CSV table of C-alpha atoms and ligand atoms in Angstrom, one decimal:
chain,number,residue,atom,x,y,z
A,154,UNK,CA,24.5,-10.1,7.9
A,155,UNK,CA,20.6,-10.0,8.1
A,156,UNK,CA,17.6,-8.7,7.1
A,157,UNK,CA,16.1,-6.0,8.8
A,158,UNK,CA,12.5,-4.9,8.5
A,159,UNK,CA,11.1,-1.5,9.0
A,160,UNK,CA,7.5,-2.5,10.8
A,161,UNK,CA,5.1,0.4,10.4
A,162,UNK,CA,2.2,1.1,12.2
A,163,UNK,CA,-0.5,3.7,12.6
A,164,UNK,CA,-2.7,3.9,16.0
A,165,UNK,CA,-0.5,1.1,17.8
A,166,UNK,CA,-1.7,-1.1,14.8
A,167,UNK,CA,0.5,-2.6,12.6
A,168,UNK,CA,-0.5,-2.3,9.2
A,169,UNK,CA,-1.4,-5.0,6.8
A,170,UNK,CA,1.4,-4.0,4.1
A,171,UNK,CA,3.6,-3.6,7.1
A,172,UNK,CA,3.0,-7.6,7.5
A,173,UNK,CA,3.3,-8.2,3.8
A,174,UNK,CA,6.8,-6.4,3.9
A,175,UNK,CA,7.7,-8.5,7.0
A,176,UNK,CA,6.6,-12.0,5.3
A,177,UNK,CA,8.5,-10.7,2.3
A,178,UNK,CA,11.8,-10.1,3.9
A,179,UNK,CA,11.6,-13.0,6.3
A,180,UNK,CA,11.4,-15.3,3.1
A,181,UNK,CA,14.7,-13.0,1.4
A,182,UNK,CA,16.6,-14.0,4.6
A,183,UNK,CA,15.4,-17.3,4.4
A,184,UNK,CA,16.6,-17.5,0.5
A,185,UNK,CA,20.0,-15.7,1.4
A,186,UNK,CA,20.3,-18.5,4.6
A,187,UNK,CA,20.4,-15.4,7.3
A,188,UNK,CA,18.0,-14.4,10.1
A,189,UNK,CA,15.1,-11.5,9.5
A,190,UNK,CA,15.0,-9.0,12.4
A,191,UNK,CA,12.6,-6.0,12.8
A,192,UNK,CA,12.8,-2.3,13.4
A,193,UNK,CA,10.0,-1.0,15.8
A,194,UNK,CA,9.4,3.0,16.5
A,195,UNK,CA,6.9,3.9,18.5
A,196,UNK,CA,4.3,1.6,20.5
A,197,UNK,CA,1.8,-0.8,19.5
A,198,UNK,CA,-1.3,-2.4,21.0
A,199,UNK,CA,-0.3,-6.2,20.5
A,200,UNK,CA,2.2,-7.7,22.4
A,201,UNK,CA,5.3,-7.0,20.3
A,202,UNK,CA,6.9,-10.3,20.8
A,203,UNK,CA,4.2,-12.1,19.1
A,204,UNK,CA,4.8,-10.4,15.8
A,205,UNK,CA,7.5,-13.4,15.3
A,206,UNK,CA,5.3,-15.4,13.8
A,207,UNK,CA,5.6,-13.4,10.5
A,208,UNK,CA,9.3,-14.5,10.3
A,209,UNK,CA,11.0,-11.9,12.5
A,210,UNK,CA,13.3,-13.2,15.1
A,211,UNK,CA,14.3,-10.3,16.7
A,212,UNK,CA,12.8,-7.0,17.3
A,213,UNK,CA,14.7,-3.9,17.9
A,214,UNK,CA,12.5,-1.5,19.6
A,215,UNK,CA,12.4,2.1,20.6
A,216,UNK,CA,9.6,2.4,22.8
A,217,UNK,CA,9.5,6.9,22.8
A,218,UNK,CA,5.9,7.9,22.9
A,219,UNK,CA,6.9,10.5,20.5
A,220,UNK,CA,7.7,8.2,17.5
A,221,UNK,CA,4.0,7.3,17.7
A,222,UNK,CA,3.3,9.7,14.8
A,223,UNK,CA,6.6,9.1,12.2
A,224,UNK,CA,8.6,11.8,11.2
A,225,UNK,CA,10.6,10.5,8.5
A,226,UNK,CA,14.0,12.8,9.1
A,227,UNK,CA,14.2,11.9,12.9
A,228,UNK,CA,13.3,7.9,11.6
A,229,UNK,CA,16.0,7.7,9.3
A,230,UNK,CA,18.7,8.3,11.4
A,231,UNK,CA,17.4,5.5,14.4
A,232,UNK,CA,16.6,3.5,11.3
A,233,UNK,CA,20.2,4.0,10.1
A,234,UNK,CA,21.5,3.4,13.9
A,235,UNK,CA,19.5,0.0,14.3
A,236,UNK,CA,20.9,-1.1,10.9
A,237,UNK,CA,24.6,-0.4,12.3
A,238,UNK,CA,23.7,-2.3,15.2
A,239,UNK,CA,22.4,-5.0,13.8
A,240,UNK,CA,24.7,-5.2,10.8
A,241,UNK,CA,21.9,-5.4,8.4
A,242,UNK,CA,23.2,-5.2,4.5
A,243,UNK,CA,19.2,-5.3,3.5
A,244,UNK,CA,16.5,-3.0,4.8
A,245,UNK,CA,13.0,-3.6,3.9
A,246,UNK,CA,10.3,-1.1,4.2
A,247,UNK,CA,6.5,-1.3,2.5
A,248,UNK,CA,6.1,1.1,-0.7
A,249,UNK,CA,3.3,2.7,1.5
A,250,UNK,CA,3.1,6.5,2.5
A,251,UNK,CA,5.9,6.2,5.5
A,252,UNK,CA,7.8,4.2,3.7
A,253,UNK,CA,8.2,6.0,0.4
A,254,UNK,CA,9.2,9.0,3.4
A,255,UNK,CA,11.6,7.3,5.0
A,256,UNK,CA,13.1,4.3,2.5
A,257,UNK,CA,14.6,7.2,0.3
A,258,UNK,CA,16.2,9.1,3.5
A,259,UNK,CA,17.7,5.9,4.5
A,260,UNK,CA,19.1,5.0,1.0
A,261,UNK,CA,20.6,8.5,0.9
A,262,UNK,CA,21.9,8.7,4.2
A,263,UNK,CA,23.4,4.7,3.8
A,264,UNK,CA,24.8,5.2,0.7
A,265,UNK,CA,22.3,2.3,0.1
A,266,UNK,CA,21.1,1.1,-3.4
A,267,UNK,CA,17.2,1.3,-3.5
A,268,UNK,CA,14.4,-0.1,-5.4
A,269,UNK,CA,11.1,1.3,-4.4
A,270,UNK,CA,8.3,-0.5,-5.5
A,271,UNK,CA,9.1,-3.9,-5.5
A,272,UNK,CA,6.8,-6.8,-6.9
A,273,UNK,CA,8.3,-10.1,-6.0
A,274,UNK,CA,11.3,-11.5,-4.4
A,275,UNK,CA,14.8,-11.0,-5.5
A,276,UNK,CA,17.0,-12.8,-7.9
A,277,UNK,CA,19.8,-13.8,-5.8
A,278,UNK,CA,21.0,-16.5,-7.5
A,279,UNK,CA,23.5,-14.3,-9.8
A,280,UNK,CA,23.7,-10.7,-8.1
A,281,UNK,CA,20.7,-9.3,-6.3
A,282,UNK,CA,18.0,-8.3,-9.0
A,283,UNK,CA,15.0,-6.8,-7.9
A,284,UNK,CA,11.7,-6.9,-10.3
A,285,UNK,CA,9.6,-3.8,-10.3
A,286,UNK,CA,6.7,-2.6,-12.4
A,287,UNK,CA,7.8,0.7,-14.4
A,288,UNK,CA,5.9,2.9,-16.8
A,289,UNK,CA,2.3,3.1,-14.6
A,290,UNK,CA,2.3,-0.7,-14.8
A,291,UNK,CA,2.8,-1.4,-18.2
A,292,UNK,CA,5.8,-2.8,-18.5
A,293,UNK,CA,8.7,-4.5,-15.8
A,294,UNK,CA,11.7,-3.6,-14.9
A,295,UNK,CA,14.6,-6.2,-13.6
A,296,UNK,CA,17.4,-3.7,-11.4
A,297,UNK,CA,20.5,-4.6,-10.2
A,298,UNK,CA,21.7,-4.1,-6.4
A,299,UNK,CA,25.4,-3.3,-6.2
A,300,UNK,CA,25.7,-1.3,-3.1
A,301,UNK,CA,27.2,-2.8,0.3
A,302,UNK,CA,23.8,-2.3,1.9
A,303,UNK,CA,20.8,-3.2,0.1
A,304,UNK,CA,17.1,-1.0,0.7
A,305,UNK,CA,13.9,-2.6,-1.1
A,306,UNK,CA,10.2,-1.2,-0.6
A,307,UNK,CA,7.7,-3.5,-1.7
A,308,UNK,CA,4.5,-2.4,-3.5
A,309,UNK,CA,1.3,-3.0,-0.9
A,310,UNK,CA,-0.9,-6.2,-1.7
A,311,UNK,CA,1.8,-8.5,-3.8
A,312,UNK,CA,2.8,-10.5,-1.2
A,313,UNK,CA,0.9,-12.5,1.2
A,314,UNK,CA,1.4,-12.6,4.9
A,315,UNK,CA,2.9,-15.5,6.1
A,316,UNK,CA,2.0,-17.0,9.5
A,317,UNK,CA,3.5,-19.7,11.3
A,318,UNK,CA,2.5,-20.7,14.6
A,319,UNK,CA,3.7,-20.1,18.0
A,320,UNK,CA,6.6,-18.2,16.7
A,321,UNK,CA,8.5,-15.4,19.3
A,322,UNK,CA,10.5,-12.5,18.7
A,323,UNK,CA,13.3,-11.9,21.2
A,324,UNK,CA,12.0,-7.9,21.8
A,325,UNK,CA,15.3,-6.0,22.1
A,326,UNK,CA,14.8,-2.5,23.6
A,327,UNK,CA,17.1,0.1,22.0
A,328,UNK,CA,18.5,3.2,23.2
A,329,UNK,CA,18.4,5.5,20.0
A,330,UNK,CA,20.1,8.9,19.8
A,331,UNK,CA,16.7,10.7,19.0
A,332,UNK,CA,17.0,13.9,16.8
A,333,UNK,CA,15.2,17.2,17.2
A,334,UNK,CA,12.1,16.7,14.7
A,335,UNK,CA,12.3,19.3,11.9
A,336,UNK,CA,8.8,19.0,11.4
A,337,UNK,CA,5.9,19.7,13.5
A,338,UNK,CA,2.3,17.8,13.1
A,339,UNK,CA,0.0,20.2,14.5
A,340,UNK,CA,-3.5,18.1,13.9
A,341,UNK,CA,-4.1,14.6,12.4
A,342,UNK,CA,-7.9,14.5,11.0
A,343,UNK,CA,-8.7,10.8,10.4
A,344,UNK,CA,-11.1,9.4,7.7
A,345,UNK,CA,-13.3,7.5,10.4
A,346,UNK,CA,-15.4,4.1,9.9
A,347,UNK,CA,-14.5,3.4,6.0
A,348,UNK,CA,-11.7,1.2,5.1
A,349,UNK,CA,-8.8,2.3,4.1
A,350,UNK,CA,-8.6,2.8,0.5
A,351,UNK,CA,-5.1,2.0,0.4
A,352,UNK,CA,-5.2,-1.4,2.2
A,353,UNK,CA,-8.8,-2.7,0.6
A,354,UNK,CA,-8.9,-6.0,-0.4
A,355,UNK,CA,-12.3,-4.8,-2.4
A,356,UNK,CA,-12.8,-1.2,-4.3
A,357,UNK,CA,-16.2,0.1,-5.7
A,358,UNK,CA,-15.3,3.4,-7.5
A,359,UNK,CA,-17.3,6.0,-9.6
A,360,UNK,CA,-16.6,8.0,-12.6
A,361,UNK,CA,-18.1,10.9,-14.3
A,362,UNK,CA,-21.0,8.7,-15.8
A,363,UNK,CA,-22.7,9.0,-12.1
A,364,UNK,CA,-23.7,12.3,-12.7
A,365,UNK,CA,-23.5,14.2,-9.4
A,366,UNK,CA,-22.8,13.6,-5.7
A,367,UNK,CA,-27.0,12.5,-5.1
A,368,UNK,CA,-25.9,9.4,-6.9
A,369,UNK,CA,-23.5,7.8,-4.9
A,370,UNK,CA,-25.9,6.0,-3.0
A,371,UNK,CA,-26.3,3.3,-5.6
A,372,UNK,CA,-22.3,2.6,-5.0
A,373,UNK,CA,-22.2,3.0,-1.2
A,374,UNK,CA,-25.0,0.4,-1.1
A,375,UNK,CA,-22.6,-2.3,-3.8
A,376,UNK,CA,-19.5,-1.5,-1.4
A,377,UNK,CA,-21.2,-1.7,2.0
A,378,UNK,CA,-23.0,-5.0,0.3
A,379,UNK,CA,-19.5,-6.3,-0.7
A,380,UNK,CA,-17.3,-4.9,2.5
A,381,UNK,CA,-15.7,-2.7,-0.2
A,382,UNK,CA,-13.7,0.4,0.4
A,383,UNK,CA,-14.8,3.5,-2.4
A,384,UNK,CA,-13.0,5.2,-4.6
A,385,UNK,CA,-13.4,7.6,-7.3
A,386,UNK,CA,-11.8,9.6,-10.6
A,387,UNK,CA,-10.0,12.9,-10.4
A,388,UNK,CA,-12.7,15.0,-12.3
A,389,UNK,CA,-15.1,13.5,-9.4
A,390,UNK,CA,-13.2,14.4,-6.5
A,391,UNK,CA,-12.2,18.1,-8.5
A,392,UNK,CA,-15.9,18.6,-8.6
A,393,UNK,CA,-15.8,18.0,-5.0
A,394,UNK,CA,-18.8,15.3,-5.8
A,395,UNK,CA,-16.3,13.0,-3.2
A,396,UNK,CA,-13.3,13.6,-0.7
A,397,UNK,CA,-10.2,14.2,-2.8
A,398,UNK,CA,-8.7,11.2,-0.3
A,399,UNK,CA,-10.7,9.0,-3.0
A,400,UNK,CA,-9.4,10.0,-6.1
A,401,UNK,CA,-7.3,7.2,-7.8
A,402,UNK,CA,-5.2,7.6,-10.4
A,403,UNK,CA,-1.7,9.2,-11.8
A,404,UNK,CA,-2.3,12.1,-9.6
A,405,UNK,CA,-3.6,9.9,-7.2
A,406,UNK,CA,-3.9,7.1,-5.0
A,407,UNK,CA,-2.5,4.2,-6.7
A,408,UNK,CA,-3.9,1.2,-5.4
A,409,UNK,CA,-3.3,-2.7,-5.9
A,410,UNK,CA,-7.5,-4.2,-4.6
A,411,UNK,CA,-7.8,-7.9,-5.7
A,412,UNK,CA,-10.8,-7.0,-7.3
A,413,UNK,CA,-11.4,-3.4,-8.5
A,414,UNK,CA,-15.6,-2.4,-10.0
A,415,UNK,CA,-15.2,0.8,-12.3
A,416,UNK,CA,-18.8,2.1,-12.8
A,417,UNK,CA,-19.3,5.4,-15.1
A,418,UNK,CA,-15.6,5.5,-15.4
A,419,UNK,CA,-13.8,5.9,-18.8
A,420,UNK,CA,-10.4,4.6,-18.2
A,421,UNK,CA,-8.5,7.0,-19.4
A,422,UNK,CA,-4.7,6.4,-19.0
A,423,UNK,CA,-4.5,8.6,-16.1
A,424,UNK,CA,-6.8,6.6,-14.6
A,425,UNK,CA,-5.6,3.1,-15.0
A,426,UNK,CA,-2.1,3.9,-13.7
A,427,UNK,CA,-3.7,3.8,-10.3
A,428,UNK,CA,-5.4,0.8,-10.7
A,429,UNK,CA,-4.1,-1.3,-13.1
A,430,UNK,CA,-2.2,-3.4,-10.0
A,431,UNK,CA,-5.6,-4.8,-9.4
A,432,UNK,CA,-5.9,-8.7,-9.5
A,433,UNK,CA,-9.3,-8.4,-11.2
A,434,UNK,CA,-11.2,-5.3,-12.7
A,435,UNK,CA,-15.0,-5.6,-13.6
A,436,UNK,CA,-16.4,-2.4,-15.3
A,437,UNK,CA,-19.7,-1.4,-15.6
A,438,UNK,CA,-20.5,0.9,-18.3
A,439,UNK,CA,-23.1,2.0,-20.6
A,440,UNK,CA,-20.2,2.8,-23.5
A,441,UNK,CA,-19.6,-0.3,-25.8
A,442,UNK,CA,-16.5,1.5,-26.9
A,443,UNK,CA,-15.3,2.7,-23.8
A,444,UNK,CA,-11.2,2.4,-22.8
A,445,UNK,CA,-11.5,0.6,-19.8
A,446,UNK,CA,-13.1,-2.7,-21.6
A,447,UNK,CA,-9.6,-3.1,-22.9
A,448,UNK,CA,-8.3,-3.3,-19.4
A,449,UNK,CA,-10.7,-5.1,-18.0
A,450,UNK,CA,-11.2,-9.1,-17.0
A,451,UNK,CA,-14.7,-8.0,-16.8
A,452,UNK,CA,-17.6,-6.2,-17.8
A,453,UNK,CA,-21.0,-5.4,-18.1
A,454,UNK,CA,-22.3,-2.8,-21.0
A,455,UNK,CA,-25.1,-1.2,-19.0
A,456,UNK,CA,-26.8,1.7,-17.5
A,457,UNK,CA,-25.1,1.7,-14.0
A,458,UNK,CA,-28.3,3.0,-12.6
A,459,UNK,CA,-30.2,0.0,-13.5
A,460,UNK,CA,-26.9,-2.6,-13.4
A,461,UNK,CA,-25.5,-1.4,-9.6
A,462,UNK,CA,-28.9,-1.8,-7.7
A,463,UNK,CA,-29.4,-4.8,-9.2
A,464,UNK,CA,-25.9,-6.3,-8.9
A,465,UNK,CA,-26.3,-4.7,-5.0
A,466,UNK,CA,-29.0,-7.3,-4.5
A,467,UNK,CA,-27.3,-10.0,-6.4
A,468,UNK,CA,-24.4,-9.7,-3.1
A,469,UNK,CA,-26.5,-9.4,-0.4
A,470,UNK,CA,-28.5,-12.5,-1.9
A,471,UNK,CA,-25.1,-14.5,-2.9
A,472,UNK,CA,-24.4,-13.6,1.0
A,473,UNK,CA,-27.7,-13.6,2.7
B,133,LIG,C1,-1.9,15.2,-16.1
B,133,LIG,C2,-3.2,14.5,-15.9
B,133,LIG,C3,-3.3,13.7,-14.8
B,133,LIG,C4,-4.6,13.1,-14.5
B,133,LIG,N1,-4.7,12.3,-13.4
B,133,LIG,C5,-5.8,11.6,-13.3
B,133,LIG,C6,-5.9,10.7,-12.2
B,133,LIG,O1,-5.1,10.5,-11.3
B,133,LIG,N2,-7.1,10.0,-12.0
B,133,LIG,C7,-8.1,10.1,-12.9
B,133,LIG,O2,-9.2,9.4,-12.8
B,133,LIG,N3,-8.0,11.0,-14.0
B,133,LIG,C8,-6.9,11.7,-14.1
B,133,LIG,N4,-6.8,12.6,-15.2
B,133,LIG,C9,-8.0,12.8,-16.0
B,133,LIG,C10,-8.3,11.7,-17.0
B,133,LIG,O3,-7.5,12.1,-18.2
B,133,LIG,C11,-9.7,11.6,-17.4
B,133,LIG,O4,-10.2,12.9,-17.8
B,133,LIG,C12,-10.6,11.2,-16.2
B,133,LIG,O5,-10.1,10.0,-15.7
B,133,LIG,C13,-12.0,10.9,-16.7
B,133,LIG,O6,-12.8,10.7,-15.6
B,133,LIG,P1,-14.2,9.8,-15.8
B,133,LIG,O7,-13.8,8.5,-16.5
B,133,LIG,O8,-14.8,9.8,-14.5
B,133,LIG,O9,-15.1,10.7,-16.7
B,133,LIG,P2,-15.4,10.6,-18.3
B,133,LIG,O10,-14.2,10.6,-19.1
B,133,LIG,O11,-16.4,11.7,-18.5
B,133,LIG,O12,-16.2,9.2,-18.4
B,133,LIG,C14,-17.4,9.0,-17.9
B,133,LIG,C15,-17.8,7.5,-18.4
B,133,LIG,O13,-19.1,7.2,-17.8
B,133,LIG,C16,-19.8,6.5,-18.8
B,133,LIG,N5,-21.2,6.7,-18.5
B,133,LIG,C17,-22.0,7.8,-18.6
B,133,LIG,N6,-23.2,7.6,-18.1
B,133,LIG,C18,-23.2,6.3,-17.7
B,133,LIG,C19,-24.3,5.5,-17.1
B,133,LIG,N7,-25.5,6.0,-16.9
B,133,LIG,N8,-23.9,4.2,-16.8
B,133,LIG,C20,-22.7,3.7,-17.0
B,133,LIG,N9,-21.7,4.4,-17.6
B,133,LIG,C21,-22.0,5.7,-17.9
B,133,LIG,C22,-19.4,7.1,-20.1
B,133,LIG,O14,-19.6,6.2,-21.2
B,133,LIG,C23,-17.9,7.4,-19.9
B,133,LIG,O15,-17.1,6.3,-20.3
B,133,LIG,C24,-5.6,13.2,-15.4
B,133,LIG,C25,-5.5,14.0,-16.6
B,133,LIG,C26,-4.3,14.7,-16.8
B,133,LIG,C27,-4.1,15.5,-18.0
């Protein structure tokens, strides 16, 4: 029995979560005295062996130019072939966009048990109990595992990579049975030179209180200043004022930065059940009164035209 990870990647990159979910179920097999091993579609740039000093010790990989670009029917079922190979009874994917695709697919076609979303490791010491957040963050939920065959997706920016040195994955090539894709991707059009709102460690976001699109200035200077990914509220990106790819929220991205700045936002509860994963919120605005205070480890009651240019300088200063 092991633990097999599902490592994602985008461009021949891996992605961060995609290490997080790696460190994350080397340290489960670690806990349940078993070996993690890793499930590779696709190519990547870095030399694949090398990817063992996350925890992996194995790496089965399917090396068909055509997974480059995941379609999540033709995944599952070399997913589900690699885990009857290997004999995995857990399969952990991160809770990002491919893996909220496939993990479900996988549970279904497994007969697998699956918590998506999960926040820290699992109970094993009675059962297999996984702890999740429930209710747009407010609240936690502790599930059972009964199933055979175990799936877990674990929520982006939770758990830290892990790195130990001069660690090597044995790279097993493996000769899936490749399925007909049911879907076709006809054009991929990338957001180029930001950072990805999804993986950020910092995000500078704007609300209604900006007042129009000529504003945004003031907050593209604070995130350039702080190496900060932007983001903004649904009314914003419905006024087309920014990309709809920004909008955070219920209806949104949901996103977990370790430090999330609010300025001219409200905080409804729409809002704040895409953000409220953040390690730290600061919120800048000129409302006393305003919802988001509540939620907030910090803030500043202030005009953000005045407050952002001068906490802009304040960064480059601090950093200067
Ligand atoms: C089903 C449903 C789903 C929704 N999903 C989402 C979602 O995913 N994401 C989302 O964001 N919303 C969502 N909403 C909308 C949500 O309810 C709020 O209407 C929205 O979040 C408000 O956006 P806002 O805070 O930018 O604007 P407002 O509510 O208008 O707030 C503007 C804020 O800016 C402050 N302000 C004004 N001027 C300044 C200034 N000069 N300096 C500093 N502060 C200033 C004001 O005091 C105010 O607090 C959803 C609503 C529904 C019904």
């Amino acid at each position: 029995m092991s633990v097999l990870i599902f490592i994602d990647h985008s461009d021949g990159a891996i992605k961060k979560a995609s290490l997080e979910a790696i460190s994350y179920g080397a340290k489960i097999a670690e806990q349940l005295g078993t070996t993690a091993e890793g499930a590779l579609l696709g190519n990547i740039h870095e030399d694949i062996a090398s990817l063992g000093k996350y925890g992996v010790k194995k790496i089965y990989h399917v090396s068909d130019a055509a997974l480059d670009h995941p379609d999540p029917q033709v995944f599952t079922d070399i997913i589900a072939q690699i885990a009857e190979k290997s004999g995995a009874k857990l399969i952990v994917f991160s809770n990002n966009l491919h893996g909220k695709a496939i993990a479900p697919r996988v549970s279904a076609k497994l007969k697998a048990g699956l918590v998506a979303g999960a926040v820290a490791l699992p109970d094993t010491s009675n059962g297999f109990i996984v702890k999740k957040n429930v209710f747009s963050g407010k609240a936690f939920a502790f599930i059972a595992i009964n199933t055979d065959i175990k799936i877990i997706s674990l929520n982006p920016n939770v758990f830290p990579v892990s790195v130990s040195a001069d660690a090597s994955a044995e790279v097993v090539p493996f000769a899936a049975t490749i399925g007909e894709p049911r879907i076709k991707v006809s054009a991929v059009n990338k957001v180029t030179g930001e950072i990805p709102l999804g993986e950020a460690e910092i995000v500078v976001s704007g609300g209604r209180g900006l007042k129009g699109p000529e504003n945004w200035k003031i907050l593209e200077d604070l995130a350039a200043a702080l190496g900060a990914a932007t983001a903004c509220s649904r009314p914003v990106a419905d006024a087309d004022w920014r990309p709809h790819h920004e909008h955070v929220g219920q209806t949104g991205l949901a996103i977990a930065p370790n430090l999330y700045i609010a300025i001219g936002i409200s905080g409804a509860i729409q809002h704040l059940a895409g953000v409220n994963r953040s390690k730290v919120i600061a919120v800048i605005n000129k409302d006393p009164e305003a919802p988001f205070f509540k939620a907030a480890d910090y803030g500043i009651v202030g005009d953000a035209f005045e407050v952002v240019p001068k906490l802009t300088e304040a960064v480059k200063a601090l950093k200067g």
